[in-house]
Amino acid sequence: MSERGRPRTFDRTLALRCAMEVFWARGYEGASMSELTAAMGINSPSLYAAFGSKEALFLEATELYSRTEGADIWLALEEAPTARLAIEQFLCLTAKAYAQTDRPQGCLIALGALHQDSSRGAICDDLRRRRAENHSALQKRLERGVAEGELPADFDCGAAATFFATVQHGMSIQARDGASHAALLATVAGAMAAWKTMAGIVAA
Amino acid sequence: MSERGRPRTFDRTLALRCAMEVFWARGYEGASMSELTAAMGINSPSLYAAFGSKEALFLEATELYSRTEGADIWLALEEAPTARLAIEQFLCLTAKAYAQTDRPQGCLIALGALHQDSSRGAICDDLRRRRAENHSALQKRLERGVAEGELPADFDCGAAATFFATVQHGMSIQARDGASHAALLATVAGAMAAWKTMAGIVAA
DNA sequence: TCTTTTCTGTGTTGATCGATACATAATTCA
DNA sequence: TGAATTATGTATCGATCAACACAGAAAAGA
């Protein structure tokens, strides 16, 4: 915990947030070191001293993204009184977040590194793991709905979680195409229209 | 139509198909010239003589992709007897295509260039235009369903087209995560579960 | 004050990027 | 056959990539 040596002249967390925005807008390999250092307001050696490598910086940036940008969405999923409201809140908050124009559109975790490359397997694996965690969170919330009697016992929580996660991923591409909040809500409405049938048919 | 000069020693169409697969797997900027020339079996000057530039090659590759890989999906959309079957076929054929393991997973047009960059606006614009065309094709098929009395007059064809197009885009990411055919069909089932509600609520 | 430690800015590294110069080979036209 | 034309292979081009060497600057401990 000592502070020997020359102190850092930049805010590490703030610099990380700037890096996150660059990765968010450009993707992992689309973000060049010069673009990153320019956005962070530091020189390349300072970046490497503070974060290790471009790859390590990206992993820290996605971790920050998960903790900040995605927090309210996944919190709402847990705290909504019913599974149906949980999914609806989850999708509506996604639509709201993806439509904001003061930041990159869509999701860093969904779009950050879709093209596998031998040299960046760790990046792809990390994002894939986070997407799998999101799917798991959806599935668990649905299973809670089953346990609480809201959904029928034979409701296929895994398949439903896959569907809603896929809709959210599609919304990232939709947002990248410049979709408005209203257009994203049209997708949400479509996804929620499936709810009644999914829960009902199995129950009937 | 003359054939003056030394004849080309490679099959231009075959080389283009190889380039298409590289772009499909790696994305536009993820595909390097050395990777492209290796896959095409030619040297860099031959590539530039035959196609002009990396950007022009990509545009030709996406055109080939549209005409070949996507053809049956969009043909089924037009030829299905009802709008409902058209959408179902559209999604089922998508699931089948995206799950094939002998080619890259997901859609080249959906995933080819998601990260806007000043130096490749033409690429993004072209793919965005093709995605908009796909949305338009879905909307027109739904409007035909309205005209033919299958769907209520006030059915929101634009919103529904947005929803189904978004589901298809999400399936590209799902496929990139290694989803099986069955997993993709779970998403299709979810999307089709929305149909009854979407058509019914408006009609009621 | 002096040593140690850590950070900063300049400048540069080898590798790779997309794209070509150039000489040669292979074909058509005259 | 010879001139014109086009493709091929080798060998690069300048620019940019991610990453780092190095010397000087700024702090703490002695």
mmCIF file of N, CA and C (backbone and C1' of nucleotides) in Angstrom, chain C residues 1-11 13-18 20-30, chain D residues 1-11 13-30:
data_model
loop_
_atom_site.group_PDB
_atom_site.id
_atom_site.type_symbol
_atom_site.label_atom_id
_atom_site.label_comp_id
_atom_site.label_asym_id
_atom_site.label_seq_id
_atom_site.Cartn_x
_atom_site.Cartn_y
_atom_site.Cartn_z
ATOM 1 P P DT C 1 20.120 19.475 -1.521
ATOM 2 O "O5'" DT C 1 20.606 18.644 -0.240
ATOM 3 C "C5'" DT C 1 22.008 18.629 0.149
ATOM 4 C "C4'" DT C 1 22.430 17.193 0.305
ATOM 5 C "C3'" DT C 1 22.542 16.424 -1.015
ATOM 6 O "O3'" DT C 1 23.664 15.568 -0.951
ATOM 7 C "C1'" DT C 1 20.983 15.331 0.402
ATOM 8 P P DC C 2 24.386 15.045 -2.282
ATOM 9 O "O5'" DC C 2 23.936 13.522 -2.289
ATOM 10 C "C5'" DC C 2 24.155 12.715 -1.123
ATOM 11 C "C4'" DC C 2 23.397 11.410 -1.250
ATOM 12 C "C3'" DC C 2 23.309 10.854 -2.681
ATOM 13 O "O3'" DC C 2 23.647 9.476 -2.661
ATOM 14 C "C1'" DC C 2 21.158 10.955 -1.734
ATOM 15 P P DT C 3 23.963 8.668 -4.016
ATOM 16 O "O5'" DT C 3 22.981 7.417 -3.899
ATOM 17 C "C5'" DT C 3 22.903 6.695 -2.667
ATOM 18 C "C4'" DT C 3 21.549 6.006 -2.561
ATOM 19 C "C3'" DT C 3 21.165 5.163 -3.781
ATOM 20 O "O3'" DT C 3 20.911 3.831 -3.369
ATOM 21 C "C1'" DT C 3 19.352 6.547 -3.112
ATOM 22 P P DT C 4 20.626 2.678 -4.463
ATOM 23 O "O5'" DT C 4 19.029 2.578 -4.437
ATOM 24 C "C5'" DT C 4 18.353 2.484 -3.186
ATOM 25 C "C4'" DT C 4 16.866 2.590 -3.404
ATOM 26 C "C3'" DT C 4 16.333 1.802 -4.609
ATOM 27 O "O3'" DT C 4 15.314 0.915 -4.198
ATOM 28 C "C1'" DT C 4 15.487 4.017 -4.611
ATOM 29 P P DT C 5 14.662 -0.125 -5.224
ATOM 30 O "O5'" DT C 5 13.327 0.624 -5.662
ATOM 31 C "C5'" DT C 5 12.459 1.142 -4.663
ATOM 32 C "C4'" DT C 5 11.362 1.974 -5.304
ATOM 33 C "C3'" DT C 5 10.749 1.356 -6.558
ATOM 34 O "O3'" DT C 5 9.349 1.220 -6.400
ATOM 35 C "C1'" DT C 5 11.305 3.643 -6.912
ATOM 36 P P DT C 6 8.516 0.263 -7.354
ATOM 37 O "O5'" DT C 6 7.724 1.332 -8.248
ATOM 38 C "C5'" DT C 6 6.939 2.325 -7.606
ATOM 39 C "C4'" DT C 6 6.673 3.476 -8.561
ATOM 40 C "C3'" DT C 6 6.098 3.064 -9.925
ATOM 41 O "O3'" DT C 6 4.844 3.678 -10.101
ATOM 42 C "C1'" DT C 6 7.829 4.666 -10.161
ATOM 43 P P DC C 7 3.910 3.306 -11.340
ATOM 44 O "O5'" DC C 7 3.936 4.668 -12.178
ATOM 45 C "C5'" DC C 7 3.556 5.900 -11.540
ATOM 46 C "C4'" DC C 7 4.035 7.069 -12.379
ATOM 47 C "C3'" DC C 7 3.478 7.088 -13.797
ATOM 48 O "O3'" DC C 7 2.857 8.338 -14.054
ATOM 49 C "C1'" DC C 7 5.827 7.387 -13.816
ATOM 50 P P DT C 8 2.034 8.541 -15.419
ATOM 51 O "O5'" DT C 8 3.059 9.397 -16.285
ATOM 52 C "C5'" DT C 8 3.542 10.656 -15.801
ATOM 53 C "C4'" DT C 8 4.466 11.288 -16.829
ATOM 54 C "C3'" DT C 8 3.929 11.256 -18.253
ATOM 55 O "O3'" DT C 8 3.952 12.558 -18.815
ATOM 56 C "C1'" DT C 8 6.141 10.367 -18.161
ATOM 57 P P DG C 9 3.227 12.853 -20.212
ATOM 58 O "O5'" DG C 9 4.453 12.968 -21.228
ATOM 59 C "C5'" DG C 9 5.514 13.879 -20.966
ATOM 60 C "C4'" DG C 9 6.587 13.771 -22.019
ATOM 61 C "C3'" DG C 9 6.071 13.666 -23.457
ATOM 62 O "O3'" DG C 9 6.819 14.558 -24.276
ATOM 63 C "C1'" DG C 9 7.467 11.789 -22.950
ATOM 64 P P DT C 10 6.571 14.618 -25.848
ATOM 65 O "O5'" DT C 10 7.853 13.864 -26.426
ATOM 66 C "C5'" DT C 10 9.144 14.181 -25.915
ATOM 67 C "C4'" DT C 10 10.200 13.282 -26.557
ATOM 68 C "C3'" DT C 10 10.040 13.085 -28.065
ATOM 69 O "O3'" DT C 10 11.271 13.336 -28.704
ATOM 70 C "C1'" DT C 10 10.214 10.976 -26.978
ATOM 71 P P DG C 11 11.366 13.352 -30.320
ATOM 72 O "O5'" DG C 11 11.900 11.893 -30.687
ATOM 73 C "C5'" DG C 11 12.948 11.294 -29.906
ATOM 74 C "C4'" DG C 11 12.969 9.802 -30.166
ATOM 75 C "C3'" DG C 11 12.734 9.410 -31.636
ATOM 76 O "O3'" DG C 11 13.905 8.796 -32.155
ATOM 77 C "C1'" DG C 11 11.465 8.045 -30.144
ATOM 78 P P DT C 13 14.609 1.856 -34.802
ATOM 79 O "O5'" DT C 13 14.292 0.346 -34.417
ATOM 80 C "C5'" DT C 13 14.494 -0.107 -33.059
ATOM 81 C "C4'" DT C 13 13.497 -1.191 -32.730
ATOM 82 C "C3'" DT C 13 13.151 -2.082 -33.906
ATOM 83 O "O3'" DT C 13 13.967 -3.232 -33.892
ATOM 84 C "C1'" DT C 13 11.178 -1.439 -32.681
ATOM 85 P P DG C 14 14.455 -3.823 -35.290
ATOM 86 O "O5'" DG C 14 13.430 -5.010 -35.599
ATOM 87 C "C5'" DG C 14 13.159 -5.982 -34.597
ATOM 88 C "C4'" DG C 14 11.775 -6.565 -34.784
ATOM 89 C "C3'" DG C 14 11.530 -7.241 -36.148
ATOM 90 O "O3'" DG C 14 10.802 -8.440 -35.938
ATOM 91 C "C1'" DG C 14 9.922 -5.536 -35.829
ATOM 92 P P DA C 15 10.393 -9.336 -37.220
ATOM 93 O "O5'" DA C 15 8.821 -9.060 -37.349
ATOM 94 C "C5'" DA C 15 8.032 -9.083 -36.167
ATOM 95 C "C4'" DA C 15 6.575 -8.779 -36.499
ATOM 96 C "C3'" DA C 15 6.078 -9.408 -37.803
ATOM 97 O "O3'" DA C 15 4.814 -10.008 -37.580
ATOM 98 C "C1'" DA C 15 5.724 -7.058 -37.848
ATOM 99 P P DT C 16 4.171 -10.957 -38.697
ATOM 100 O "O5'" DT C 16 3.034 -10.027 -39.328
ATOM 101 C "C5'" DT C 16 2.124 -9.349 -38.468
ATOM 102 C "C4'" DT C 16 1.441 -8.220 -39.211
ATOM 103 C "C3'" DT C 16 0.868 -8.602 -40.585
ATOM 104 O "O3'" DT C 16 -0.540 -8.439 -40.550
ATOM 105 C "C1'" DT C 16 1.978 -6.501 -40.635
ATOM 106 P P DC C 17 -1.444 -8.859 -41.801
ATOM 107 O "O5'" DC C 17 -2.031 -7.470 -42.308
ATOM 108 C "C5'" DC C 17 -2.577 -6.570 -41.353
ATOM 109 C "C4'" DC C 17 -2.702 -5.178 -41.958
ATOM 110 C "C3'" DC C 17 -3.109 -5.158 -43.415
ATOM 111 O "O3'" DC C 17 -4.516 -5.176 -43.510
ATOM 112 C "C1'" DC C 17 -1.312 -3.616 -43.019
ATOM 113 P P DG C 18 -5.186 -5.837 -44.822
ATOM 114 O "O5'" DG C 18 -5.103 -4.672 -45.908
ATOM 115 C "C5'" DG C 18 -5.667 -3.409 -45.624
ATOM 116 C "C4'" DG C 18 -5.194 -2.382 -46.634
ATOM 117 C "C3'" DG C 18 -5.599 -2.669 -48.082
ATOM 118 O "O3'" DG C 18 -5.986 -1.470 -48.723
ATOM 119 C "C1'" DG C 18 -3.242 -2.533 -47.926
ATOM 120 P P DT C 20 -2.981 0.959 -55.416
ATOM 121 O "O5'" DT C 20 -1.483 1.045 -55.973
ATOM 122 C "C5'" DT C 20 -0.551 0.102 -55.489
ATOM 123 C "C4'" DT C 20 0.860 0.498 -55.885
ATOM 124 C "C3'" DT C 20 1.126 0.454 -57.382
ATOM 125 O "O3'" DT C 20 2.261 1.255 -57.690
ATOM 126 C "C1'" DT C 20 2.221 -1.353 -56.333
ATOM 127 P P DA C 21 2.471 1.752 -59.196
ATOM 128 O "O5'" DA C 21 4.066 1.670 -59.318
ATOM 129 C "C5'" DA C 21 4.862 1.254 -58.190
ATOM 130 C "C4'" DA C 21 6.303 0.978 -58.609
ATOM 131 C "C3'" DA C 21 6.607 1.073 -60.096
ATOM 132 O "O3'" DA C 21 8.002 1.308 -60.274
ATOM 133 C "C1'" DA C 21 6.597 -1.203 -59.449
ATOM 134 P P DC C 22 8.620 1.510 -61.783
ATOM 135 O "O5'" DC C 22 9.121 0.042 -62.161
ATOM 136 C "C5'" DC C 22 9.852 -0.725 -61.184
ATOM 137 C "C4'" DC C 22 10.084 -2.135 -61.694
ATOM 138 C "C3'" DC C 22 10.200 -2.258 -63.220
ATOM 139 O "O3'" DC C 22 11.367 -2.993 -63.546
ATOM 140 C "C1'" DC C 22 8.688 -3.846 -62.379
ATOM 141 P P DA C 23 11.988 -2.811 -65.058
ATOM 142 O "O5'" DA C 23 12.305 -4.329 -65.435
ATOM 143 C "C5'" DA C 23 12.897 -5.186 -64.454
ATOM 144 C "C4'" DA C 23 12.413 -6.615 -64.631
ATOM 145 C "C3'" DA C 23 12.502 -7.160 -66.065
ATOM 146 O "O3'" DA C 23 13.068 -8.463 -66.060
ATOM 147 C "C1'" DA C 23 10.310 -7.425 -65.248
ATOM 148 P P DT C 24 13.394 -9.185 -67.472
ATOM 149 O "O5'" DT C 24 12.249 -10.310 -67.533
ATOM 150 C "C5'" DT C 24 12.071 -11.184 -66.422
ATOM 151 C "C4'" DT C 24 10.815 -12.022 -66.592
ATOM 152 C "C3'" DT C 24 10.683 -12.717 -67.958
ATOM 153 O "O3'" DT C 24 10.358 -14.075 -67.748
ATOM 154 C "C1'" DT C 24 8.700 -11.547 -67.438
ATOM 155 P P DA C 25 10.391 -15.118 -68.976
ATOM 156 O "O5'" DA C 25 8.885 -15.627 -69.085
ATOM 157 C "C5'" DA C 25 8.221 -16.069 -67.910
ATOM 158 C "C4'" DA C 25 6.733 -16.216 -68.164
ATOM 159 C "C3'" DA C 25 6.375 -16.952 -69.460
ATOM 160 O "O3'" DA C 25 5.274 -17.809 -69.222
ATOM 161 C "C1'" DA C 25 5.381 -14.801 -69.473
ATOM 162 P P DA C 26 4.921 -18.961 -70.256
ATOM 163 O "O5'" DA C 26 3.555 -18.465 -70.916
ATOM 164 C "C5'" DA C 26 2.439 -18.212 -70.076
ATOM 165 C "C4'" DA C 26 1.353 -17.475 -70.832
ATOM 166 C "C3'" DA C 26 1.024 -18.060 -72.215
ATOM 167 O "O3'" DA C 26 -0.390 -18.140 -72.350
ATOM 168 C "C1'" DA C 26 1.457 -15.749 -72.397
ATOM 169 P P DT C 27 -1.035 -19.297 -73.214
ATOM 170 O "O5'" DT C 27 -1.751 -18.478 -74.389
ATOM 171 C "C5'" DT C 27 -2.955 -17.804 -74.138
ATOM 172 C "C4'" DT C 27 -3.007 -16.431 -74.791
ATOM 173 C "C3'" DT C 27 -3.262 -16.382 -76.294
ATOM 174 O "O3'" DT C 27 -4.640 -16.514 -76.598
ATOM 175 C "C1'" DT C 27 -1.900 -14.570 -75.474
ATOM 176 P P DT C 28 -5.119 -16.524 -78.107
ATOM 177 O "O5'" DT C 28 -5.166 -14.982 -78.501
ATOM 178 C "C5'" DT C 28 -6.026 -14.088 -77.794
ATOM 179 C "C4'" DT C 28 -6.019 -12.710 -78.452
ATOM 180 C "C3'" DT C 28 -6.429 -12.693 -79.919
ATOM 181 O "O3'" DT C 28 -7.240 -11.549 -80.176
ATOM 182 C "C1'" DT C 28 -4.231 -11.809 -79.703
ATOM 183 P P DC C 29 -7.992 -11.398 -81.585
ATOM 184 O "O5'" DC C 29 -7.082 -10.320 -82.340
ATOM 185 C "C5'" DC C 29 -6.911 -9.021 -81.760
ATOM 186 C "C4'" DC C 29 -5.892 -8.221 -82.561
ATOM 187 C "C3'" DC C 29 -6.154 -8.162 -84.063
ATOM 188 O "O3'" DC C 29 -5.974 -6.824 -84.518
ATOM 189 C "C1'" DC C 29 -3.942 -8.924 -83.650
ATOM 190 P P DA C 30 -6.373 -6.438 -85.998
ATOM 191 O "O5'" DA C 30 -4.984 -6.260 -86.761
ATOM 192 C "C5'" DA C 30 -4.040 -5.312 -86.272
ATOM 193 C "C4'" DA C 30 -2.713 -5.440 -87.001
ATOM 194 C "C3'" DA C 30 -2.830 -5.506 -88.531
ATOM 195 O "O3'" DA C 30 -1.929 -4.597 -89.127
ATOM 196 C "C1'" DA C 30 -1.536 -7.325 -87.723
ATOM 197 P P DT D 1 9.531 -17.034 -85.262
ATOM 198 O "O5'" DT D 1 8.812 -16.023 -86.271
ATOM 199 C "C5'" DT D 1 9.499 -15.517 -87.428
ATOM 200 C "C4'" DT D 1 9.041 -14.100 -87.611
ATOM 201 C "C3'" DT D 1 9.339 -13.208 -86.391
ATOM 202 O "O3'" DT D 1 9.942 -12.004 -86.813
ATOM 203 C "C1'" DT D 1 7.023 -13.104 -86.976
ATOM 204 P P DG D 2 10.800 -11.146 -85.712
ATOM 205 O "O5'" DG D 2 9.832 -9.938 -85.350
ATOM 206 C "C5'" DG D 2 9.397 -9.058 -86.390
ATOM 207 C "C4'" DG D 2 8.297 -8.169 -85.873
ATOM 208 C "C3'" DG D 2 8.580 -7.523 -84.506
ATOM 209 O "O3'" DG D 2 8.039 -6.211 -84.513
ATOM 210 C "C1'" DG D 2 6.599 -8.776 -84.379
ATOM 211 P P DA D 3 8.522 -5.122 -83.418
ATOM 212 O "O5'" DA D 3 7.167 -4.389 -83.016
ATOM 213 C "C5'" DA D 3 6.255 -4.004 -84.040
ATOM 214 C "C4'" DA D 3 4.859 -3.875 -83.466
ATOM 215 C "C3'" DA D 3 4.797 -3.143 -82.115
ATOM 216 O "O3'" DA D 3 3.734 -2.199 -82.142
ATOM 217 C "C1'" DA D 3 3.792 -5.289 -81.915
ATOM 218 P P DA D 4 3.490 -1.213 -80.868
ATOM 219 O "O5'" DA D 4 2.208 -1.856 -80.174
ATOM 220 C "C5'" DA D 4 1.096 -2.242 -80.966
ATOM 221 C "C4'" DA D 4 0.081 -2.985 -80.125
ATOM 222 C "C3'" DA D 4 -0.146 -2.376 -78.730
ATOM 223 O "O3'" DA D 4 -1.535 -2.217 -78.507
ATOM 224 C "C1'" DA D 4 0.318 -4.704 -78.557
ATOM 225 P P DT D 5 -2.041 -1.523 -77.085
ATOM 226 O "O5'" DT D 5 -2.455 -2.807 -76.232
ATOM 227 C "C5'" DT D 5 -3.252 -3.827 -76.837
ATOM 228 C "C4'" DT D 5 -3.435 -4.991 -75.880
ATOM 229 C "C3'" DT D 5 -3.647 -4.567 -74.408
ATOM 230 O "O3'" DT D 5 -4.815 -5.209 -73.921
ATOM 231 C "C1'" DT D 5 -1.987 -6.252 -74.568
ATOM 232 P P DT D 6 -5.587 -4.659 -72.599
ATOM 233 O "O5'" DT D 6 -5.358 -5.834 -71.554
ATOM 234 C "C5'" DT D 6 -5.762 -7.168 -71.895
ATOM 235 C "C4'" DT D 6 -5.007 -8.175 -71.061
ATOM 236 C "C3'" DT D 6 -5.023 -7.914 -69.543
ATOM 237 O "O3'" DT D 6 -5.609 -9.025 -68.893
ATOM 238 C "C1'" DT D 6 -2.859 -8.491 -70.302
ATOM 239 P P DA D 7 -5.855 -9.057 -67.307
ATOM 240 O "O5'" DA D 7 -4.813 -10.171 -66.866
ATOM 241 C "C5'" DA D 7 -4.893 -11.464 -67.444
ATOM 242 C "C4'" DA D 7 -3.764 -12.339 -66.925
ATOM 243 C "C3'" DA D 7 -3.645 -12.389 -65.411
ATOM 244 O "O3'" DA D 7 -3.427 -13.738 -65.008
ATOM 245 C "C1'" DA D 7 -1.594 -11.618 -66.357
ATOM 246 P P DT D 8 -3.353 -14.108 -63.474
ATOM 247 O "O5'" DT D 8 -1.788 -14.290 -63.259
ATOM 248 C "C5'" DT D 8 -1.054 -15.226 -64.062
ATOM 249 C "C4'" DT D 8 0.408 -15.192 -63.655
ATOM 250 C "C3'" DT D 8 0.637 -15.250 -62.155
ATOM 251 O "O3'" DT D 8 1.463 -16.355 -61.840
ATOM 252 C "C1'" DT D 8 1.890 -13.466 -63.149
ATOM 253 P P DG D 9 1.632 -16.817 -60.315
ATOM 254 O "O5'" DG D 9 3.091 -16.281 -59.933
ATOM 255 C "C5'" DG D 9 4.194 -16.610 -60.774
ATOM 256 C "C4'" DG D 9 5.457 -15.915 -60.280
ATOM 257 C "C3'" DG D 9 5.626 -15.914 -58.760
ATOM 258 O "O3'" DG D 9 6.991 -16.209 -58.449
ATOM 259 C "C1'" DG D 9 5.617 -13.671 -59.574
ATOM 260 P P DT D 10 7.480 -16.305 -56.962
ATOM 261 O "O5'" DT D 10 8.380 -14.987 -56.824
ATOM 262 C "C5'" DT D 10 9.323 -14.678 -57.828
ATOM 263 C "C4'" DT D 10 9.969 -13.327 -57.566
ATOM 264 C "C3'" DT D 10 10.354 -13.066 -56.101
ATOM 265 O "O3'" DT D 10 11.657 -12.537 -56.039
ATOM 266 C "C1'" DT D 10 9.021 -11.289 -56.908
ATOM 267 P P DA D 11 12.434 -12.343 -54.617
ATOM 268 O "O5'" DA D 11 12.832 -10.791 -54.611
ATOM 269 C "C5'" DA D 11 12.495 -9.952 -55.706
ATOM 270 C "C4'" DA D 11 11.965 -8.615 -55.210
ATOM 271 C "C3'" DA D 11 12.293 -8.302 -53.734
ATOM 272 O "O3'" DA D 11 12.991 -7.067 -53.651
ATOM 273 C "C1'" DA D 11 10.023 -7.844 -54.221
ATOM 274 P P DC D 13 11.454 -0.663 -50.318
ATOM 275 O "O5'" DC D 13 10.221 0.337 -50.452
ATOM 276 C "C5'" DC D 13 9.833 0.796 -51.751
ATOM 277 C "C4'" DC D 13 8.413 1.356 -51.689
ATOM 278 C "C3'" DC D 13 8.154 2.131 -50.412
ATOM 279 O "O3'" DC D 13 8.360 3.520 -50.649
ATOM 280 C "C1'" DC D 13 6.366 0.573 -50.896
ATOM 281 P P DG D 14 9.094 4.375 -49.486
ATOM 282 O "O5'" DG D 14 7.896 5.021 -48.669
ATOM 283 C "C5'" DG D 14 6.868 5.727 -49.354
ATOM 284 C "C4'" DG D 14 5.554 5.611 -48.599
ATOM 285 C "C3'" DG D 14 5.582 6.224 -47.187
ATOM 286 O "O3'" DG D 14 4.362 6.931 -46.978
ATOM 287 C "C1'" DG D 14 4.928 3.949 -47.070
ATOM 288 P P DA D 15 4.152 7.698 -45.571
ATOM 289 O "O5'" DA D 15 3.084 6.764 -44.832
ATOM 290 C "C5'" DA D 15 1.915 6.352 -45.543
ATOM 291 C "C4'" DA D 15 1.057 5.453 -44.668
ATOM 292 C "C3'" DA D 15 0.936 5.928 -43.213
ATOM 293 O "O3'" DA D 15 -0.427 5.878 -42.814
ATOM 294 C "C1'" DA D 15 1.736 3.683 -43.288
ATOM 295 P P DT D 16 -0.894 6.544 -41.424
ATOM 296 O "O5'" DT D 16 -1.090 5.285 -40.469
ATOM 297 C "C5'" DT D 16 -1.880 4.184 -40.918
ATOM 298 C "C4'" DT D 16 -1.572 2.944 -40.109
ATOM 299 C "C3'" DT D 16 -1.608 3.150 -38.584
ATOM 300 O "O3'" DT D 16 -2.708 2.426 -38.067
ATOM 301 C "C1'" DT D 16 0.209 1.786 -39.278
ATOM 302 P P DC D 17 -3.057 2.521 -36.486
ATOM 303 O "O5'" DC D 17 -2.646 1.090 -35.931
ATOM 304 C "C5'" DC D 17 -3.090 -0.094 -36.609
ATOM 305 C "C4'" DC D 17 -2.280 -1.293 -36.152
ATOM 306 C "C3'" DC D 17 -1.982 -1.315 -34.661
ATOM 307 O "O3'" DC D 17 -3.045 -1.953 -33.982
ATOM 308 C "C1'" DC D 17 -0.038 -1.911 -35.954
ATOM 309 P P DA D 18 -3.305 -1.521 -32.434
ATOM 310 O "O5'" DA D 18 -2.270 -2.414 -31.625
ATOM 311 C "C5'" DA D 18 -2.301 -3.818 -31.782
ATOM 312 C "C4'" DA D 18 -1.050 -4.429 -31.186
ATOM 313 C "C3'" DA D 18 -0.888 -4.207 -29.688
ATOM 314 O "O3'" DA D 18 -0.387 -5.397 -29.088
ATOM 315 C "C1'" DA D 18 0.981 -3.302 -30.837
ATOM 316 P P DA D 19 -0.106 -5.389 -27.489
ATOM 317 O "O5'" DA D 19 1.417 -4.909 -27.363
ATOM 318 C "C5'" DA D 19 2.436 -5.673 -27.991
ATOM 319 C "C4'" DA D 19 3.785 -5.002 -27.783
ATOM 320 C "C3'" DA D 19 4.121 -4.662 -26.336
ATOM 321 O "O3'" DA D 19 5.253 -5.406 -25.926
ATOM 322 C "C1'" DA D 19 4.673 -2.876 -27.819
ATOM 323 P P DC D 20 5.803 -5.352 -24.416
ATOM 324 O "O5'" DC D 20 7.101 -4.433 -24.568
ATOM 325 C "C5'" DC D 20 7.933 -4.602 -25.713
ATOM 326 C "C4'" DC D 20 8.930 -3.473 -25.837
ATOM 327 C "C3'" DC D 20 9.593 -3.046 -24.516
ATOM 328 O "O3'" DC D 20 10.992 -3.065 -24.706
ATOM 329 C "C1'" DC D 20 8.866 -1.164 -25.726
ATOM 330 P P DA D 21 11.968 -3.292 -23.465
ATOM 331 O "O5'" DA D 21 13.278 -2.494 -23.947
ATOM 332 C "C5'" DA D 21 13.306 -1.990 -25.299
ATOM 333 C "C4'" DA D 21 14.427 -0.978 -25.470
ATOM 334 C "C3'" DA D 21 15.289 -0.719 -24.233
ATOM 335 O "O3'" DA D 21 16.576 -0.268 -24.652
ATOM 336 C "C1'" DA D 21 13.937 1.189 -24.672
ATOM 337 P P DC D 22 17.763 -0.022 -23.585
ATOM 338 O "O5'" DC D 22 17.694 1.551 -23.329
ATOM 339 C "C5'" DC D 22 17.460 2.420 -24.432
ATOM 340 C "C4'" DC D 22 17.219 3.837 -23.943
ATOM 341 C "C3'" DC D 22 17.876 4.166 -22.588
ATOM 342 O "O3'" DC D 22 18.619 5.356 -22.710
ATOM 343 C "C1'" DC D 22 15.591 4.827 -22.605
ATOM 344 P P DA D 23 19.794 5.666 -21.618
ATOM 345 O "O5'" DA D 23 19.501 7.197 -21.287
ATOM 346 C "C5'" DA D 23 19.123 8.084 -22.345
ATOM 347 C "C4'" DA D 23 18.188 9.158 -21.809
ATOM 348 C "C3'" DA D 23 18.657 9.800 -20.492
ATOM 349 O "O3'" DA D 23 18.484 11.204 -20.563
ATOM 350 C "C1'" DA D 23 16.464 8.977 -20.255
ATOM 351 P P DG D 24 19.151 12.147 -19.429
ATOM 352 O "O5'" DG D 24 17.887 12.914 -18.820
ATOM 353 C "C5'" DG D 24 16.990 13.591 -19.691
ATOM 354 C "C4'" DG D 24 15.632 13.788 -19.021
ATOM 355 C "C3'" DG D 24 15.690 14.510 -17.668
ATOM 356 O "O3'" DG D 24 14.616 15.441 -17.598
ATOM 357 C "C1'" DG D 24 14.585 12.441 -17.424
ATOM 358 P P DA D 25 14.590 16.491 -16.379
ATOM 359 O "O5'" DA D 25 13.249 16.099 -15.611
ATOM 360 C "C5'" DA D 25 12.040 15.978 -16.351
ATOM 361 C "C4'" DA D 25 10.924 15.462 -15.452
ATOM 362 C "C3'" DA D 25 10.867 16.130 -14.074
ATOM 363 O "O3'" DA D 25 9.511 16.301 -13.703
ATOM 364 C "C1'" DA D 25 11.150 13.809 -13.812
ATOM 365 P P DA D 26 9.142 17.380 -12.535
ATOM 366 O "O5'" DA D 26 8.506 16.477 -11.383
ATOM 367 C "C5'" DA D 26 7.403 15.628 -11.691
ATOM 368 C "C4'" DA D 26 7.219 14.604 -10.590
ATOM 369 C "C3'" DA D 26 7.277 15.164 -9.160
ATOM 370 O "O3'" DA D 26 6.204 14.632 -8.407
ATOM 371 C "C1'" DA D 26 8.771 13.352 -9.402
ATOM 372 P P DA D 27 5.548 15.486 -7.188
ATOM 373 O "O5'" DA D 27 6.024 14.672 -5.885
ATOM 374 C "C5'" DA D 27 5.149 13.739 -5.296
ATOM 375 C "C4'" DA D 27 5.844 12.412 -5.040
ATOM 376 C "C3'" DA D 27 6.456 12.238 -3.644
ATOM 377 O "O3'" DA D 27 5.446 11.815 -2.729
ATOM 378 C "C1'" DA D 27 7.789 11.213 -5.390
ATOM 379 P P DA D 28 5.754 11.816 -1.146
ATOM 380 O "O5'" DA D 28 6.580 10.462 -0.921
ATOM 381 C "C5'" DA D 28 5.961 9.218 -1.171
ATOM 382 C "C4'" DA D 28 6.899 8.077 -0.791
ATOM 383 C "C3'" DA D 28 7.320 8.087 0.680
ATOM 384 O "O3'" DA D 28 7.365 6.758 1.182
ATOM 385 C "C1'" DA D 28 9.236 8.330 -0.720
ATOM 386 P P DG D 29 7.613 6.543 2.762
ATOM 387 O "O5'" DG D 29 9.144 6.137 2.830
ATOM 388 C "C5'" DG D 29 9.543 4.888 2.262
ATOM 389 C "C4'" DG D 29 11.053 4.730 2.371
ATOM 390 C "C3'" DG D 29 11.610 4.803 3.795
ATOM 391 O "O3'" DG D 29 12.638 3.819 3.938
ATOM 392 C "C1'" DG D 29 12.652 6.465 2.462
ATOM 393 P P DA D 30 13.251 3.553 5.382
ATOM 394 O "O5'" DA D 30 14.696 4.216 5.303
ATOM 395 C "C5'" DA D 30 15.612 3.735 4.329
ATOM 396 C "C4'" DA D 30 16.897 4.569 4.358
ATOM 397 C "C3'" DA D 30 17.430 4.832 5.781
ATOM 398 O "O3'" DA D 30 18.761 4.380 5.890
ATOM 399 C "C1'" DA D 30 17.282 6.868 4.537
#
